[in-house]
Amino acid sequence: MAFLTYFRLNSAAPITLATLTCLAAYLLFSLQQIVISAWLGSGVSLGSTAIRVFIVTVSVWLYRRQGLHPILRRPLLAVSACLIALAASVLMSEHPVIAVKFAVKYATSLLLLWTFLNLALAYPIFPAAAARAALLALWGNILLSLGVRFEIPGLKHFSLAFHPEASFAYLPRVSGIYEHPAIFGATSVMAAILAIQLYTQNRLGKRTLPWVITGTCLVLLLTESRNALVPLFGFGCGFAWVFRHEFRGSNVWRIGGGIALLVVLMGFILVQRHAELTSASKESPLTAFTLGRTYIWAGAFEAWRGHPWFGLGAGVFQFLTPDFTGGRFDRGELHAHNVLLAILSETGLSGLSAYAFLVYSLWRPLLKPGMEALQRNWILIWLAVLPSFGLFDFYLPFYGFSMHLALVLAGQYASAYPCREKLPAAGGISQ
């Protein structure tokens, strides 16, 4: 933990070193295909083990150093409630082996969020450095994806340390170091919005922002991810509204340019996915547009109705999808594709109540009276953007998305609640 103490006490601590440290940790956490042991008939990866070691080590260190931050008392209760709901879903599940595997994964993501919040409040340099690391990872993923797509020798084998070989089935759609192109698209949008927030707060230079936007556009084009356009559209609407007084006169072109870019991206992706969209031409327009998600949603709803209080068990629905959709889809391949239905079908009303408490406990402290206008505006934007990630998909089972989500929330807490030990301004953050 010496490097954390160094960043806390040394006002000249270079942001570059902090960024590279976060990038190395992120890549280590992403090594999900390097198996180091076996458990319940499946492998335990180096990446997931590293995440758990990180959680335990950092949490114990921070608690011994400064105790429990008062702002995090309610979130701690909410995280505990979610863990109890997950345990109940496992105990009540008819498929406990599957349920316990996914419950451990969800619990790890919850505890990682808790650790990130503690780090953000203790070390304000952490969210900014981690956000920069995410931007470096974005371009690293792009380069890796292009290498895999154009079959540069060795890169396919290298990428198998991060994702299963089944991910190559989506080519020419690329997935970077993630399991699915949609996850790559979602994380790139989240990283881009976070970069724009840092830019408006004068914590990211003008030269960096075009690279971020260009990278995100490239990812959306290479992944052909339609779902990532939903939060991007939500961000555009929210940003234009809360900053509407900033865009007047000569600045109107920025709004027009942003809308035009979004239309071009949406048009390109819909054209590329036209065959899939029209393959369901005999179905309803909603079923065709969502690529059959209406059947999955109906199946998830029926699964919840049959197990209203505790659900089928964490992660179980995707292995029973054909049973609830009239034989449609392959077993073990598709989850509920909606965050609300996923929580209900997997953990029932007990899980939904716990997660609702978590959402409330996380966001309530961020909307405190007296907050400066810029920070409050960004809180409102994220409140509009984050739920849209779960409208047509469910990314929480994937650590790559969970880490980005935890980083976003940690960044908001770091801005809203400065460290209790007063730090000198991190002048190296601005460019």
One Martini backbone bead per residue (centre of mass of N, CA, C, O) as a GRO file, in nm:
protein
  431
    1MET     BB    1   0.050   0.067   0.005
    2ALA     BB    2   0.269   0.287  -0.062
    3PHE     BB    3   0.151   0.432  -0.316
    4LEU     BB    4  -0.088   0.563  -0.165
    5THR     BB    5   0.077   0.735   0.031
    6TYR     BB    6   0.228   0.890  -0.184
    7PHE     BB    7  -0.025   1.027  -0.316
    8ARG     BB    8  -0.119   1.171  -0.055
    9LEU     BB    9   0.166   1.332   0.037
   10ASN     BB   10   0.252   1.399  -0.262
   11SER     BB   11   0.214   1.681  -0.454
   12ALA     BB   12   0.414   1.563  -0.702
   13ALA     BB   13   0.250   1.344  -0.799
   14PRO     BB   14   0.220   1.176  -1.081
   15ILE     BB   15  -0.036   1.113  -1.296
   16THR     BB   16   0.104   0.901  -1.469
   17LEU     BB   17   0.163   0.689  -1.251
   18ALA     BB   18  -0.129   0.651  -1.161
   19THR     BB   19  -0.237   0.562  -1.437
   20LEU     BB   20  -0.052   0.313  -1.481
   21THR     BB   21  -0.146   0.164  -1.230
   22CYS     BB   22  -0.446   0.140  -1.316
   23LEU     BB   23  -0.394  -0.004  -1.584
   24ALA     BB   24  -0.257  -0.256  -1.469
   25ALA     BB   25  -0.497  -0.340  -1.292
   26TYR     BB   26  -0.706  -0.368  -1.520
   27LEU     BB   27  -0.559  -0.588  -1.680
   28LEU     BB   28  -0.549  -0.791  -1.451
   29PHE     BB   29  -0.864  -0.805  -1.407
   30SER     BB   30  -0.905  -0.906  -1.726
   31LEU     BB   31  -0.787  -1.202  -1.665
   32GLN     BB   32  -1.038  -1.440  -1.735
   33GLN     BB   33  -0.856  -1.697  -1.890
   34ILE     BB   34  -0.664  -1.743  -1.646
   35VAL     BB   35  -0.620  -2.039  -1.489
   36ILE     BB   36  -0.556  -2.135  -1.127
   37SER     BB   37  -0.833  -2.291  -1.064
   38ALA     BB   38  -1.086  -2.495  -0.912
   39TRP     BB   39  -1.464  -2.454  -0.910
   40LEU     BB   40  -1.748  -2.608  -0.952
   41GLY     BB   41  -1.641  -2.708  -1.249
   42SER     BB   42  -1.459  -2.446  -1.267
   43GLY     BB   43  -1.271  -2.173  -1.325
   44VAL     BB   44  -1.022  -1.969  -1.173
   45SER     BB   45  -0.921  -1.659  -1.224
   46LEU     BB   46  -0.684  -1.421  -1.211
   47GLY     BB   47  -0.863  -1.168  -1.222
   48SER     BB   48  -1.072  -1.236  -0.996
   49THR     BB   49  -0.859  -1.279  -0.776
   50ALA     BB   50  -0.737  -0.994  -0.788
   51ILE     BB   51  -0.992  -0.846  -0.707
   52ARG     BB   52  -1.025  -0.980  -0.423
   53VAL     BB   53  -0.754  -0.896  -0.310
   54PHE     BB   54  -0.798  -0.595  -0.345
   55ILE     BB   55  -1.046  -0.564  -0.168
   56VAL     BB   56  -0.929  -0.667   0.099
   57THR     BB   57  -0.674  -0.495   0.123
   58VAL     BB   58  -0.795  -0.207   0.092
   59SER     BB   59  -1.019  -0.222   0.304
   60VAL     BB   60  -0.841  -0.278   0.549
   61TRP     BB   61  -0.653  -0.038   0.521
   62LEU     BB   62  -0.869   0.191   0.534
   63TYR     BB   63  -0.999   0.115   0.803
   64ARG     BB   64  -0.739   0.136   0.978
   65ARG     BB   65  -0.675   0.438   0.896
   66GLN     BB   66  -1.008   0.580   0.890
   67GLY     BB   67  -1.242   0.414   0.866
   68LEU     BB   68  -1.577   0.508   0.840
   69HIS     BB   69  -1.744   0.684   0.633
   70PRO     BB   70  -2.036   0.848   0.685
   71ILE     BB   71  -2.144   0.835   0.384
   72LEU     BB   72  -2.107   0.495   0.382
   73ARG     BB   73  -2.319   0.364   0.567
   74ARG     BB   74  -2.563   0.317   0.383
   75PRO     BB   75  -2.420   0.166   0.150
   76LEU     BB   76  -2.334  -0.070   0.333
   77LEU     BB   77  -2.620  -0.168   0.393
   78ALA     BB   78  -2.698  -0.215   0.095
   79VAL     BB   79  -2.480  -0.420   0.024
   80SER     BB   80  -2.567  -0.622   0.241
   81ALA     BB   81  -2.853  -0.666   0.129
   82CYS     BB   82  -2.759  -0.782  -0.144
   83LEU     BB   83  -2.603  -1.023  -0.026
   84ILE     BB   84  -2.849  -1.151   0.111
   85ALA     BB   85  -3.020  -1.185  -0.147
   86LEU     BB   86  -2.820  -1.372  -0.288
   87ALA     BB   87  -2.819  -1.594  -0.073
   88ALA     BB   88  -3.123  -1.655  -0.091
   89SER     BB   89  -3.125  -1.738  -0.393
   90VAL     BB   90  -2.943  -1.983  -0.349
   91LEU     BB   91  -3.105  -2.139  -0.127
   92MET     BB   92  -3.383  -2.135  -0.322
   93SER     BB   93  -3.256  -2.285  -0.543
   94GLU     BB   94  -3.262  -2.547  -0.799
   95HIS     BB   95  -2.958  -2.418  -0.894
   96PRO     BB   96  -2.694  -2.378  -0.696
   97VAL     BB   97  -2.437  -2.392  -0.869
   98ILE     BB   98  -2.504  -2.157  -1.051
   99ALA     BB   99  -2.582  -1.943  -0.836
  100VAL     BB  100  -2.308  -1.926  -0.683
  101LYS     BB  101  -2.133  -1.824  -0.913
  102PHE     BB  102  -2.295  -1.555  -0.964
  103ALA     BB  103  -2.299  -1.449  -0.677
  104VAL     BB  104  -1.995  -1.407  -0.658
  105LYS     BB  105  -1.978  -1.206  -0.889
  106TYR     BB  106  -2.173  -0.993  -0.777
  107ALA     BB  107  -2.029  -0.954  -0.506
  108THR     BB  108  -1.766  -0.851  -0.625
  109SER     BB  109  -1.887  -0.597  -0.758
  110LEU     BB  110  -1.995  -0.469  -0.500
  111LEU     BB  111  -1.718  -0.458  -0.347
  112LEU     BB  112  -1.577  -0.287  -0.560
  113LEU     BB  113  -1.751  -0.041  -0.529
  114TRP     BB  114  -1.687   0.005  -0.230
  115THR     BB  115  -1.381   0.044  -0.275
  116PHE     BB  116  -1.393   0.285  -0.469
  117LEU     BB  117  -1.532   0.480  -0.275
  118ASN     BB  118  -1.308   0.479  -0.063
  119LEU     BB  119  -1.080   0.574  -0.249
  120ALA     BB  120  -1.209   0.845  -0.341
  121LEU     BB  121  -1.221   0.969  -0.046
  122ALA     BB  122  -0.907   0.925   0.020
  123TYR     BB  123  -0.817   0.952  -0.310
  124PRO     BB  124  -0.870   1.193  -0.544
  125ILE     BB  125  -0.674   1.080  -0.772
  126PHE     BB  126  -0.807   0.813  -0.861
  127PRO     BB  127  -1.041   0.880  -1.065
  128ALA     BB  128  -0.866   1.036  -1.269
  129ALA     BB  129  -0.661   0.811  -1.325
  130ALA     BB  130  -0.868   0.589  -1.404
  131ALA     BB  131  -0.990   0.743  -1.642
  132ARG     BB  132  -0.728   0.756  -1.806
  133ALA     BB  133  -0.693   0.452  -1.820
  134ALA     BB  134  -0.955   0.403  -1.981
  135LEU     BB  135  -0.856   0.560  -2.232
  136LEU     BB  136  -0.614   0.381  -2.292
  137ALA     BB  137  -0.779   0.117  -2.312
  138LEU     BB  138  -0.946   0.199  -2.553
  139TRP     BB  139  -0.705   0.210  -2.760
  140GLY     BB  140  -0.596  -0.070  -2.703
  141ASN     BB  141  -0.855  -0.215  -2.799
  142ILE     BB  142  -0.852  -0.113  -3.085
  143LEU     BB  143  -0.581  -0.231  -3.174
  144LEU     BB  144  -0.650  -0.523  -3.106
  145SER     BB  145  -0.902  -0.547  -3.287
  146LEU     BB  146  -0.762  -0.488  -3.555
  147GLY     BB  147  -0.564  -0.724  -3.537
  148VAL     BB  148  -0.780  -0.947  -3.527
  149ARG     BB  149  -0.942  -0.873  -3.782
  150PHE     BB  150  -0.652  -0.882  -3.963
  151GLU     BB  151  -0.470  -1.121  -3.862
  152ILE     BB  152  -0.244  -1.075  -3.666
  153PRO     BB  153   0.004  -1.230  -3.543
  154GLY     BB  154  -0.083  -1.335  -3.200
  155LEU     BB  155  -0.344  -1.168  -3.111
  156LYS     BB  156  -0.549  -1.388  -3.069
  157HIS     BB  157  -0.398  -1.536  -2.848
  158PHE     BB  158  -0.373  -1.295  -2.655
  159SER     BB  159  -0.689  -1.238  -2.618
  160LEU     BB  160  -0.745  -1.520  -2.463
  161ALA     BB  161  -0.678  -1.397  -2.174
  162PHE     BB  162  -0.972  -1.232  -2.167
  163HIS     BB  163  -1.136  -1.418  -2.373
  164PRO     BB  164  -1.320  -1.625  -2.532
  165GLU     BB  165  -1.333  -1.790  -2.834
  166ALA     BB  166  -1.639  -1.721  -2.891
  167SER     BB  167  -1.591  -1.414  -2.966
  168PHE     BB  168  -1.509  -1.471  -3.273
  169ALA     BB  169  -1.806  -1.511  -3.385
  170TYR     BB  170  -1.851  -1.183  -3.429
  171LEU     BB  171  -1.700  -1.162  -3.663
  172PRO     BB  172  -1.618  -0.839  -3.749
  173ARG     BB  173  -1.698  -0.793  -3.476
  174VAL     BB  174  -1.569  -0.640  -3.200
  175SER     BB  175  -1.431  -0.688  -2.835
  176GLY     BB  176  -1.153  -0.695  -2.745
  177ILE     BB  177  -1.135  -0.789  -2.394
  178TYR     BB  178  -1.419  -0.888  -2.437
  179GLU     BB  179  -1.698  -1.102  -2.480
  180HIS     BB  180  -1.855  -0.853  -2.619
  181PRO     BB  181  -1.931  -0.592  -2.821
  182ALA     BB  182  -2.136  -0.449  -2.627
  183ILE     BB  183  -1.932  -0.399  -2.397
  184PHE     BB  184  -1.740  -0.224  -2.553
  185GLY     BB  185  -1.946  -0.005  -2.623
  186ALA     BB  186  -2.034   0.071  -2.333
  187THR     BB  187  -1.752   0.147  -2.215
  188SER     BB  188  -1.687   0.370  -2.421
  189VAL     BB  189  -1.919   0.559  -2.350
  190MET     BB  190  -1.848   0.592  -2.052
  191ALA     BB  191  -1.562   0.707  -2.097
  192ALA     BB  192  -1.648   0.954  -2.265
  193ILE     BB  193  -1.831   1.092  -2.057
  194LEU     BB  194  -1.615   1.115  -1.839
  195ALA     BB  195  -1.427   1.295  -2.009
  196ILE     BB  196  -1.624   1.531  -2.043
  197GLN     BB  197  -1.644   1.594  -1.746
  198LEU     BB  198  -1.342   1.658  -1.700
  199TYR     BB  199  -1.337   1.890  -1.902
  200THR     BB  200  -1.555   2.077  -1.760
  201GLN     BB  201  -1.350   2.059  -1.490
  202ASN     BB  202  -1.047   2.100  -1.581
  203ARG     BB  203  -0.913   1.770  -1.602
  204LEU     BB  204  -0.893   1.796  -1.924
  205GLY     BB  205  -0.759   1.825  -2.218
  206LYS     BB  206  -0.810   1.928  -2.544
  207ARG     BB  207  -0.628   1.703  -2.681
  208THR     BB  208  -0.787   1.451  -2.563
  209LEU     BB  209  -1.088   1.461  -2.647
  210PRO     BB  210  -1.075   1.383  -2.954
  211TRP     BB  211  -0.966   1.098  -2.900
  212VAL     BB  212  -1.210   0.995  -2.748
  213ILE     BB  213  -1.429   1.041  -2.961
  214THR     BB  214  -1.294   0.883  -3.186
  215GLY     BB  215  -1.277   0.613  -3.035
  216THR     BB  216  -1.581   0.573  -2.988
  217CYS     BB  217  -1.666   0.574  -3.283
  218LEU     BB  218  -1.496   0.331  -3.365
  219VAL     BB  219  -1.628   0.128  -3.176
  220LEU     BB  220  -1.917   0.152  -3.288
  221LEU     BB  221  -1.835   0.063  -3.576
  222LEU     BB  222  -1.690  -0.214  -3.500
  223THR     BB  223  -1.937  -0.334  -3.317
  224GLU     BB  224  -2.233  -0.259  -3.391
  225SER     BB  225  -2.374  -0.111  -3.141
  226ARG     BB  226  -2.695  -0.032  -3.047
  227ASN     BB  227  -2.713  -0.006  -2.732
  228ALA     BB  228  -2.502   0.234  -2.702
  229LEU     BB  229  -2.697   0.457  -2.821
  230VAL     BB  230  -2.886   0.506  -2.584
  231PRO     BB  231  -2.695   0.651  -2.379
  232LEU     BB  232  -2.598   0.858  -2.588
  233PHE     BB  233  -2.874   0.990  -2.625
  234GLY     BB  234  -2.919   1.059  -2.326
  235PHE     BB  235  -2.674   1.241  -2.303
  236GLY     BB  236  -2.745   1.449  -2.519
  237CYS     BB  237  -3.004   1.546  -2.385
  238GLY     BB  238  -2.892   1.615  -2.103
  239PHE     BB  239  -2.665   1.808  -2.189
  240ALA     BB  240  -2.839   2.012  -2.350
  241TRP     BB  241  -3.014   2.094  -2.106
  242VAL     BB  242  -2.810   2.172  -1.868
  243PHE     BB  243  -2.633   2.341  -2.111
  244ARG     BB  244  -2.818   2.549  -2.274
  245HIS     BB  245  -2.675   2.831  -2.201
  246GLU     BB  246  -2.398   2.761  -2.356
  247PHE     BB  247  -2.577   2.722  -2.635
  248ARG     BB  248  -2.510   3.003  -2.815
  249GLY     BB  249  -2.497   3.108  -3.114
  250SER     BB  250  -2.187   2.999  -3.208
  251ASN     BB  251  -2.254   2.711  -3.044
  252VAL     BB  252  -2.472   2.557  -3.212
  253TRP     BB  253  -2.289   2.367  -3.384
  254ARG     BB  254  -2.243   2.153  -3.165
  255ILE     BB  255  -2.522   2.034  -3.163
  256GLY     BB  256  -2.543   1.970  -3.463
  257GLY     BB  257  -2.291   1.788  -3.473
  258GLY     BB  258  -2.383   1.578  -3.264
  259ILE     BB  259  -2.640   1.489  -3.410
  260ALA     BB  260  -2.509   1.407  -3.677
  261LEU     BB  261  -2.324   1.189  -3.559
  262LEU     BB  262  -2.547   1.012  -3.439
  263VAL     BB  263  -2.696   0.957  -3.706
  264VAL     BB  264  -2.463   0.822  -3.853
  265LEU     BB  265  -2.417   0.591  -3.657
  266MET     BB  266  -2.702   0.476  -3.662
  267GLY     BB  267  -2.719   0.425  -3.966
  268PHE     BB  268  -2.479   0.234  -3.996
  269ILE     BB  269  -2.567   0.015  -3.791
  270LEU     BB  270  -2.845  -0.051  -3.917
  271VAL     BB  271  -2.732  -0.140  -4.188
  272GLN     BB  272  -2.543  -0.368  -4.079
  273ARG     BB  273  -2.813  -0.497  -3.915
  274HIS     BB  274  -3.041  -0.558  -4.127
  275ALA     BB  275  -3.064  -0.867  -4.141
  276GLU     BB  276  -3.155  -0.902  -3.844
  277LEU     BB  277  -3.403  -0.712  -3.851
  278THR     BB  278  -3.548  -0.868  -4.108
  279SER     BB  279  -3.574  -1.167  -3.995
  280ALA     BB  280  -3.841  -1.040  -3.825
  281SER     BB  281  -4.076  -0.943  -4.029
  282LYS     BB  282  -4.321  -1.122  -3.896
  283GLU     BB  283  -4.296  -0.953  -3.668
  284SER     BB  284  -4.288  -0.720  -3.462
  285PRO     BB  285  -4.129  -0.426  -3.451
  286LEU     BB  286  -4.007  -0.469  -3.166
  287THR     BB  287  -3.888  -0.751  -3.216
  288ALA     BB  288  -3.706  -0.669  -3.451
  289PHE     BB  289  -3.546  -0.436  -3.315
  290THR     BB  290  -3.466  -0.636  -3.052
  291LEU     BB  291  -3.398  -0.925  -3.144
  292GLY     BB  292  -3.621  -1.090  -2.953
  293ARG     BB  293  -3.659  -0.964  -2.658
  294THR     BB  294  -3.959  -1.008  -2.599
  295TYR     BB  295  -3.927  -1.310  -2.531
  296ILE     BB  296  -3.729  -1.272  -2.296
  297TRP     BB  297  -3.902  -1.088  -2.124
  298ALA     BB  298  -4.139  -1.282  -2.094
  299GLY     BB  299  -3.972  -1.509  -1.964
  300ALA     BB  300  -3.871  -1.347  -1.717
  301PHE     BB  301  -4.152  -1.285  -1.607
  302GLU     BB  302  -4.238  -1.581  -1.567
  303ALA     BB  303  -4.010  -1.656  -1.375
  304TRP     BB  304  -4.099  -1.458  -1.154
  305ARG     BB  305  -4.390  -1.559  -1.109
  306GLY     BB  306  -4.281  -1.847  -1.007
  307HIS     BB  307  -4.049  -1.658  -0.828
  308PRO     BB  308  -4.111  -1.381  -0.652
  309TRP     BB  309  -3.898  -1.356  -0.400
  310PHE     BB  310  -3.606  -1.520  -0.517
  311GLY     BB  311  -3.611  -1.660  -0.766
  312LEU     BB  312  -3.395  -1.874  -0.949
  313GLY     BB  313  -3.124  -1.738  -0.935
  314ALA     BB  314  -2.820  -1.656  -0.996
  315GLY     BB  315  -2.798  -1.686  -1.349
  316VAL     BB  316  -3.027  -1.905  -1.433
  317PHE     BB  317  -3.205  -1.806  -1.671
  318GLN     BB  318  -3.002  -1.851  -1.914
  319PHE     BB  319  -3.039  -2.180  -1.871
  320LEU     BB  320  -3.383  -2.143  -1.912
  321THR     BB  321  -3.487  -1.994  -2.166
  322PRO     BB  322  -3.638  -2.217  -2.337
  323ASP     BB  323  -3.857  -2.277  -2.107
  324PHE     BB  324  -3.972  -1.952  -2.137
  325THR     BB  325  -3.972  -1.941  -2.491
  326GLY     BB  326  -4.058  -2.199  -2.655
  327GLY     BB  327  -3.744  -2.289  -2.748
  328ARG     BB  328  -3.594  -2.042  -2.764
  329PHE     BB  329  -3.291  -2.043  -2.787
  330ASP     BB  330  -3.005  -2.094  -2.611
  331ARG     BB  331  -2.850  -2.252  -2.367
  332GLY     BB  332  -2.651  -2.025  -2.184
  333GLU     BB  333  -2.657  -1.735  -2.363
  334LEU     BB  334  -2.912  -1.569  -2.248
  335HIS     BB  335  -3.034  -1.309  -2.093
  336ALA     BB  336  -3.277  -1.067  -2.007
  337HIS     BB  337  -3.207  -0.773  -2.134
  338ASN     BB  338  -3.287  -0.648  -1.838
  339VAL     BB  339  -3.240  -0.526  -1.532
  340LEU     BB  340  -3.515  -0.570  -1.399
  341LEU     BB  341  -3.571  -0.865  -1.502
  342ALA     BB  342  -3.311  -0.986  -1.393
  343ILE     BB  343  -3.359  -0.937  -1.093
  344LEU     BB  344  -3.631  -1.080  -1.073
  345SER     BB  345  -3.553  -1.365  -1.197
  346GLU     BB  346  -3.301  -1.411  -0.989
  347THR     BB  347  -3.411  -1.248  -0.691
  348GLY     BB  348  -3.657  -1.094  -0.686
  349LEU     BB  349  -3.800  -0.886  -0.453
  350SER     BB  350  -3.558  -0.889  -0.266
  351GLY     BB  351  -3.353  -0.786  -0.474
  352LEU     BB  352  -3.500  -0.529  -0.564
  353SER     BB  353  -3.503  -0.393  -0.287
  354ALA     BB  354  -3.196  -0.388  -0.244
  355TYR     BB  355  -3.122  -0.230  -0.507
  356ALA     BB  356  -3.296   0.017  -0.448
  357PHE     BB  357  -3.141   0.091  -0.190
  358LEU     BB  358  -2.871   0.130  -0.331
  359VAL     BB  359  -2.946   0.358  -0.520
  360TYR     BB  360  -3.036   0.554  -0.301
  361SER     BB  361  -2.768   0.551  -0.126
  362LEU     BB  362  -2.585   0.661  -0.362
  363TRP     BB  363  -2.753   0.930  -0.462
  364ARG     BB  364  -2.841   1.100  -0.218
  365PRO     BB  365  -2.556   1.233  -0.140
  366LEU     BB  366  -2.529   1.381  -0.433
  367LEU     BB  367  -2.805   1.571  -0.360
  368LYS     BB  368  -2.703   1.793  -0.196
  369PRO     BB  369  -2.704   2.076  -0.050
  370GLY     BB  370  -2.486   2.321  -0.201
  371MET     BB  371  -2.412   2.230  -0.466
  372GLU     BB  372  -2.259   2.278  -0.735
  373ALA     BB  373  -2.381   2.311  -1.049
  374LEU     BB  374  -2.194   2.128  -1.214
  375GLN     BB  375  -2.216   1.871  -1.040
  376ARG     BB  376  -2.526   1.847  -1.049
  377ASN     BB  377  -2.553   1.818  -1.354
  378TRP     BB  378  -2.390   1.549  -1.369
  379ILE     BB  379  -2.574   1.384  -1.193
  380LEU     BB  380  -2.823   1.409  -1.381
  381ILE     BB  381  -2.696   1.281  -1.626
  382TRP     BB  382  -2.630   1.003  -1.497
  383LEU     BB  383  -2.928   0.942  -1.421
  384ALA     BB  384  -2.999   0.915  -1.733
  385VAL     BB  385  -2.777   0.712  -1.839
  386LEU     BB  386  -2.743   0.448  -1.667
  387PRO     BB  387  -3.029   0.312  -1.710
  388SER     BB  388  -2.990   0.278  -2.031
  389PHE     BB  389  -2.798   0.027  -2.014
  390GLY     BB  390  -3.066  -0.159  -1.903
  391LEU     BB  391  -3.288  -0.174  -2.132
  392PHE     BB  392  -3.139  -0.396  -2.361
  393ASP     BB  393  -2.949  -0.488  -2.117
  394PHE     BB  394  -2.698  -0.697  -1.918
  395TYR     BB  395  -2.376  -0.614  -1.763
  396LEU     BB  396  -2.313  -0.711  -1.459
  397PRO     BB  397  -2.160  -0.998  -1.517
  398PHE     BB  398  -1.930  -0.791  -1.608
  399TYR     BB  399  -1.634  -0.658  -1.508
  400GLY     BB  400  -1.583  -0.432  -1.711
  401PHE     BB  401  -1.844  -0.277  -1.646
  402SER     BB  402  -1.827  -0.262  -1.334
  403MET     BB  403  -1.571  -0.086  -1.327
  404HIS     BB  404  -1.690   0.159  -1.473
  405LEU     BB  405  -1.925   0.209  -1.283
  406ALA     BB  406  -1.756   0.249  -1.026
  407LEU     BB  407  -1.595   0.490  -1.136
  408VAL     BB  408  -1.823   0.688  -1.175
  409LEU     BB  409  -1.917   0.696  -0.878
  410ALA     BB  410  -1.645   0.773  -0.755
  411GLY     BB  411  -1.621   1.048  -0.900
  412GLN     BB  412  -1.868   1.181  -0.764
  413TYR     BB  413  -1.766   1.154  -0.470
  414ALA     BB  414  -1.499   1.310  -0.499
  415SER     BB  415  -1.643   1.583  -0.574
  416ALA     BB  416  -1.854   1.602  -0.329
  417TYR     BB  417  -1.618   1.459  -0.126
  418PRO     BB  418  -1.367   1.556   0.015
  419CYS     BB  419  -1.104   1.488   0.174
  420ARG     BB  420  -1.038   1.489   0.510
  421GLU     BB  421  -0.751   1.513   0.413
  422LYS     BB  422  -0.600   1.772   0.308
  423LEU     BB  423  -0.525   1.847  -0.022
  424PRO     BB  424  -0.350   1.924  -0.270
  425ALA     BB  425  -0.362   2.027  -0.567
  426ALA     BB  426  -0.392   1.853  -0.880
  427GLY     BB  427  -0.219   2.001  -1.120
  428GLY     BB  428  -0.160   1.751  -1.320
  429ILE     BB  429  -0.449   1.718  -1.446
  430SER     BB  430  -0.413   1.959  -1.596
  431GLN     BB  431  -0.357   2.111  -1.940
   0.00000   0.00000   0.00000
